[in-house]
Amino acid sequence: MTQAWARGVGLVGAGAVGSALARAVHAAGYPVAAIASRSRTSASSLARELPGCQVAETPQQVADRCALVFLTTPDSTIQQVVEAIRWRRSQDVVH
Protein backbone atom coordinates (compact mmCIF):
# COMPACT_ATOMS: atom_id res chain seq x y z
CA MET A 1 0.00 0.00 0.00
CA THR A 2 1.47 3.36 -0.97
CA GLN A 3 1.80 6.15 1.56
CA ALA A 4 -1.10 8.10 0.03
CA TRP A 5 -3.46 5.14 0.27
CA ALA A 6 -2.29 4.36 3.81
CA ARG A 7 -3.37 7.80 5.05
CA GLY A 8 -6.82 7.44 3.61
CA VAL A 9 -8.64 8.55 0.54
CA GLY A 10 -10.86 11.62 0.42
CA LEU A 11 -13.51 12.67 -2.03
CA VAL A 12 -14.89 16.07 -2.89
CA GLY A 13 -18.24 15.36 -4.50
CA ALA A 14 -20.73 12.68 -3.45
CA GLY A 15 -22.79 12.47 -6.61
CA ALA A 16 -23.05 9.43 -8.87
CA VAL A 17 -19.35 9.33 -9.83
CA GLY A 18 -18.02 10.11 -6.36
CA SER A 19 -20.32 7.58 -4.72
CA ALA A 20 -19.40 4.79 -7.14
CA LEU A 21 -15.71 5.58 -6.77
CA ALA A 22 -15.86 5.68 -2.97
CA ARG A 23 -17.60 2.30 -2.87
CA ALA A 24 -15.05 0.80 -5.27
CA VAL A 25 -12.10 2.15 -3.28
CA HIS A 26 -13.60 0.75 -0.08
CA ALA A 27 -14.35 -2.62 -1.73
CA ALA A 28 -10.71 -2.79 -2.85
CA GLY A 29 -9.68 -2.53 0.79
CA TYR A 30 -8.55 1.09 0.99
CA PRO A 31 -9.83 3.43 3.72
CA VAL A 32 -12.11 6.26 2.64
CA ALA A 33 -11.47 8.82 5.38
CA ALA A 34 -13.51 11.89 4.42
CA ILE A 35 -16.14 13.12 1.99
CA ALA A 36 -17.35 16.65 1.27
CA SER A 37 -20.17 17.57 -1.07
CA ARG A 38 -22.48 20.46 -1.91
CA SER A 39 -25.22 18.27 -0.48
CA ARG A 40 -24.47 17.31 3.10
CA THR A 41 -27.28 14.76 2.81
CA SER A 42 -25.48 12.97 -0.04
CA ALA A 43 -22.15 13.06 1.80
CA SER A 44 -23.73 11.77 5.02
CA SER A 45 -25.56 8.97 3.26
CA LEU A 46 -22.40 7.81 1.52
CA ALA A 47 -20.24 8.12 4.65
CA ARG A 48 -22.63 5.84 6.55
CA GLU A 49 -21.81 3.08 4.06
CA LEU A 50 -18.06 3.38 4.61
CA PRO A 51 -16.66 2.41 8.02
CA GLY A 52 -14.47 5.15 9.50
CA CYS A 53 -15.48 7.74 6.93
CA GLN A 54 -16.37 11.21 8.15
CA VAL A 55 -18.36 13.97 6.51
CA ALA A 56 -16.23 17.07 6.03
CA GLU A 57 -17.79 20.52 6.15
CA THR A 58 -15.51 21.80 3.39
CA PRO A 59 -13.23 20.49 0.64
CA GLN A 60 -10.33 21.95 2.64
CA GLN A 61 -11.09 19.59 5.51
CA VAL A 62 -10.87 16.64 3.11
CA ALA A 63 -7.52 17.90 1.82
CA ASP A 64 -6.25 18.43 5.36
CA ARG A 65 -7.08 14.87 6.35
CA CYS A 66 -6.22 12.85 3.24
CA ALA A 67 -3.09 12.30 1.21
CA LEU A 68 -5.06 11.21 -1.85
CA VAL A 69 -8.07 13.29 -2.91
CA PHE A 70 -10.46 12.54 -5.74
CA LEU A 71 -12.31 15.55 -7.12
CA THR A 72 -15.58 14.27 -8.49
CA THR A 73 -17.36 17.57 -8.86
CA PRO A 74 -18.76 18.75 -12.20
CA ASP A 75 -16.11 19.89 -14.66
CA SER A 76 -17.48 23.42 -14.49
CA THR A 77 -16.52 23.70 -10.80
CA ILE A 78 -13.11 22.00 -10.80
CA GLN A 79 -11.02 25.15 -11.17
CA GLN A 80 -12.92 26.90 -8.37
CA VAL A 81 -12.54 23.91 -6.03
CA VAL A 82 -8.85 23.40 -6.80
CA GLU A 83 -7.98 27.06 -6.29
CA ALA A 84 -9.87 27.23 -2.98
CA ILE A 85 -7.82 24.45 -1.37
CA ARG A 86 -4.40 24.87 0.23
CA TRP A 87 -2.67 21.71 -1.01
CA ARG A 88 0.37 20.05 0.59
CA ARG A 89 3.39 19.02 -1.45
CA SER A 90 2.94 15.34 -0.68
CA GLN A 91 -0.70 15.14 -1.78
CA ASP A 92 -2.02 13.38 -4.81
CA VAL A 93 -5.12 14.83 -6.47
CA VAL A 94 -7.14 13.13 -9.18
CA HIS A 95 -9.98 14.36 -11.37
PDB file of C-alpha atoms in Angstrom:
ATOM      1  CA  MET A   1       0.000   0.000   0.000  1.00  0.00           C
ATOM      2  CA  THR A   2       1.469   3.362  -0.970  1.00  0.00           C
ATOM      3  CA  GLN A   3       1.803   6.147   1.564  1.00  0.00           C
ATOM      4  CA  ALA A   4      -1.099   8.103   0.026  1.00  0.00           C
ATOM      5  CA  TRP A   5      -3.457   5.144   0.273  1.00  0.00           C
ATOM      6  CA  ALA A   6      -2.289   4.360   3.814  1.00  0.00           C
ATOM      7  CA  ARG A   7      -3.366   7.798   5.049  1.00  0.00           C
ATOM      8  CA  GLY A   8      -6.820   7.438   3.606  1.00  0.00           C
ATOM      9  CA  VAL A   9      -8.641   8.552   0.535  1.00  0.00           C
ATOM     10  CA  GLY A  10     -10.860  11.615   0.415  1.00  0.00           C
ATOM     11  CA  LEU A  11     -13.513  12.674  -2.028  1.00  0.00           C
ATOM     12  CA  VAL A  12     -14.893  16.069  -2.894  1.00  0.00           C
ATOM     13  CA  GLY A  13     -18.235  15.359  -4.503  1.00  0.00           C
ATOM     14  CA  ALA A  14     -20.727  12.681  -3.453  1.00  0.00           C
ATOM     15  CA  GLY A  15     -22.791  12.471  -6.606  1.00  0.00           C
ATOM     16  CA  ALA A  16     -23.048   9.426  -8.868  1.00  0.00           C
ATOM     17  CA  VAL A  17     -19.352   9.326  -9.832  1.00  0.00           C
ATOM     18  CA  GLY A  18     -18.023  10.109  -6.358  1.00  0.00           C
ATOM     19  CA  SER A  19     -20.319   7.581  -4.717  1.00  0.00           C
ATOM     20  CA  ALA A  20     -19.399   4.794  -7.142  1.00  0.00           C
ATOM     21  CA  LEU A  21     -15.706   5.584  -6.770  1.00  0.00           C
ATOM     22  CA  ALA A  22     -15.856   5.678  -2.966  1.00  0.00           C
ATOM     23  CA  ARG A  23     -17.595   2.301  -2.869  1.00  0.00           C
ATOM     24  CA  ALA A  24     -15.051   0.799  -5.267  1.00  0.00           C
ATOM     25  CA  VAL A  25     -12.101   2.153  -3.283  1.00  0.00           C
ATOM     26  CA  HIS A  26     -13.597   0.755  -0.085  1.00  0.00           C
ATOM     27  CA  ALA A  27     -14.355  -2.615  -1.728  1.00  0.00           C
ATOM     28  CA  ALA A  28     -10.711  -2.787  -2.849  1.00  0.00           C
ATOM     29  CA  GLY A  29      -9.677  -2.531   0.790  1.00  0.00           C
ATOM     30  CA  TYR A  30      -8.553   1.086   0.994  1.00  0.00           C
ATOM     31  CA  PRO A  31      -9.833   3.428   3.715  1.00  0.00           C
ATOM     32  CA  VAL A  32     -12.109   6.258   2.642  1.00  0.00           C
ATOM     33  CA  ALA A  33     -11.472   8.818   5.381  1.00  0.00           C
ATOM     34  CA  ALA A  34     -13.509  11.888   4.416  1.00  0.00           C
ATOM     35  CA  ILE A  35     -16.142  13.117   1.994  1.00  0.00           C
ATOM     36  CA  ALA A  36     -17.354  16.652   1.274  1.00  0.00           C
ATOM     37  CA  SER A  37     -20.166  17.574  -1.069  1.00  0.00           C
ATOM     38  CA  ARG A  38     -22.484  20.461  -1.908  1.00  0.00           C
ATOM     39  CA  SER A  39     -25.216  18.268  -0.482  1.00  0.00           C
ATOM     40  CA  ARG A  40     -24.471  17.309   3.103  1.00  0.00           C
ATOM     41  CA  THR A  41     -27.281  14.762   2.809  1.00  0.00           C
ATOM     42  CA  SER A  42     -25.478  12.975  -0.036  1.00  0.00           C
ATOM     43  CA  ALA A  43     -22.153  13.064   1.799  1.00  0.00           C
ATOM     44  CA  SER A  44     -23.732  11.774   5.018  1.00  0.00           C
ATOM     45  CA  SER A  45     -25.562   8.969   3.256  1.00  0.00           C
ATOM     46  CA  LEU A  46     -22.396   7.815   1.517  1.00  0.00           C
ATOM     47  CA  ALA A  47     -20.238   8.122   4.649  1.00  0.00           C
ATOM     48  CA  ARG A  48     -22.631   5.841   6.553  1.00  0.00           C
ATOM     49  CA  GLU A  49     -21.810   3.077   4.057  1.00  0.00           C
ATOM     50  CA  LEU A  50     -18.056   3.384   4.607  1.00  0.00           C
ATOM     51  CA  PRO A  51     -16.663   2.414   8.021  1.00  0.00           C
ATOM     52  CA  GLY A  52     -14.469   5.147   9.497  1.00  0.00           C
ATOM     53  CA  CYS A  53     -15.483   7.738   6.928  1.00  0.00           C
ATOM     54  CA  GLN A  54     -16.369  11.210   8.154  1.00  0.00           C
ATOM     55  CA  VAL A  55     -18.358  13.968   6.513  1.00  0.00           C
ATOM     56  CA  ALA A  56     -16.230  17.073   6.029  1.00  0.00           C
ATOM     57  CA  GLU A  57     -17.788  20.516   6.151  1.00  0.00           C
ATOM     58  CA  THR A  58     -15.508  21.803   3.386  1.00  0.00           C
ATOM     59  CA  PRO A  59     -13.226  20.488   0.645  1.00  0.00           C
ATOM     60  CA  GLN A  60     -10.327  21.952   2.638  1.00  0.00           C
ATOM     61  CA  GLN A  61     -11.095  19.588   5.511  1.00  0.00           C
ATOM     62  CA  VAL A  62     -10.875  16.643   3.112  1.00  0.00           C
ATOM     63  CA  ALA A  63      -7.521  17.897   1.818  1.00  0.00           C
ATOM     64  CA  ASP A  64      -6.247  18.431   5.360  1.00  0.00           C
ATOM     65  CA  ARG A  65      -7.081  14.871   6.348  1.00  0.00           C
ATOM     66  CA  CYS A  66      -6.222  12.852   3.243  1.00  0.00           C
ATOM     67  CA  ALA A  67      -3.093  12.297   1.209  1.00  0.00           C
ATOM     68  CA  LEU A  68      -5.061  11.211  -1.852  1.00  0.00           C
ATOM     69  CA  VAL A  69      -8.067  13.295  -2.905  1.00  0.00           C
ATOM     70  CA  PHE A  70     -10.459  12.545  -5.736  1.00  0.00           C
ATOM     71  CA  LEU A  71     -12.309  15.555  -7.117  1.00  0.00           C
ATOM     72  CA  THR A  72     -15.584  14.270  -8.485  1.00  0.00           C
ATOM     73  CA  THR A  73     -17.358  17.572  -8.860  1.00  0.00           C
ATOM     74  CA  PRO A  74     -18.762  18.745 -12.196  1.00  0.00           C
ATOM     75  CA  ASP A  75     -16.105  19.893 -14.659  1.00  0.00           C
ATOM     76  CA  SER A  76     -17.484  23.422 -14.494  1.00  0.00           C
ATOM     77  CA  THR A  77     -16.520  23.703 -10.801  1.00  0.00           C
ATOM     78  CA  ILE A  78     -13.108  21.996 -10.800  1.00  0.00           C
ATOM     79  CA  GLN A  79     -11.024  25.150 -11.165  1.00  0.00           C
ATOM     80  CA  GLN A  80     -12.919  26.903  -8.373  1.00  0.00           C
ATOM     81  CA  VAL A  81     -12.539  23.911  -6.034  1.00  0.00           C
ATOM     82  CA  VAL A  82      -8.851  23.404  -6.797  1.00  0.00           C
ATOM     83  CA  GLU A  83      -7.983  27.065  -6.294  1.00  0.00           C
ATOM     84  CA  ALA A  84      -9.868  27.235  -2.979  1.00  0.00           C
ATOM     85  CA  ILE A  85      -7.822  24.445  -1.370  1.00  0.00           C
ATOM     86  CA  ARG A  86      -4.405  24.865   0.230  1.00  0.00           C
ATOM     87  CA  TRP A  87      -2.672  21.714  -1.013  1.00  0.00           C
ATOM     88  CA  ARG A  88       0.371  20.048   0.585  1.00  0.00           C
ATOM     89  CA  ARG A  89       3.388  19.020  -1.447  1.00  0.00           C
ATOM     90  CA  SER A  90       2.937  15.344  -0.680  1.00  0.00           C
ATOM     91  CA  GLN A  91      -0.698  15.144  -1.784  1.00  0.00           C
ATOM     92  CA  ASP A  92      -2.025  13.379  -4.814  1.00  0.00           C
ATOM     93  CA  VAL A  93      -5.122  14.827  -6.474  1.00  0.00           C
ATOM     94  CA  VAL A  94      -7.142  13.127  -9.183  1.00  0.00           C
ATOM     95  CA  HIS A  95      -9.978  14.364 -11.368  1.00  0.00           C
TER      96      HIS A  95
END
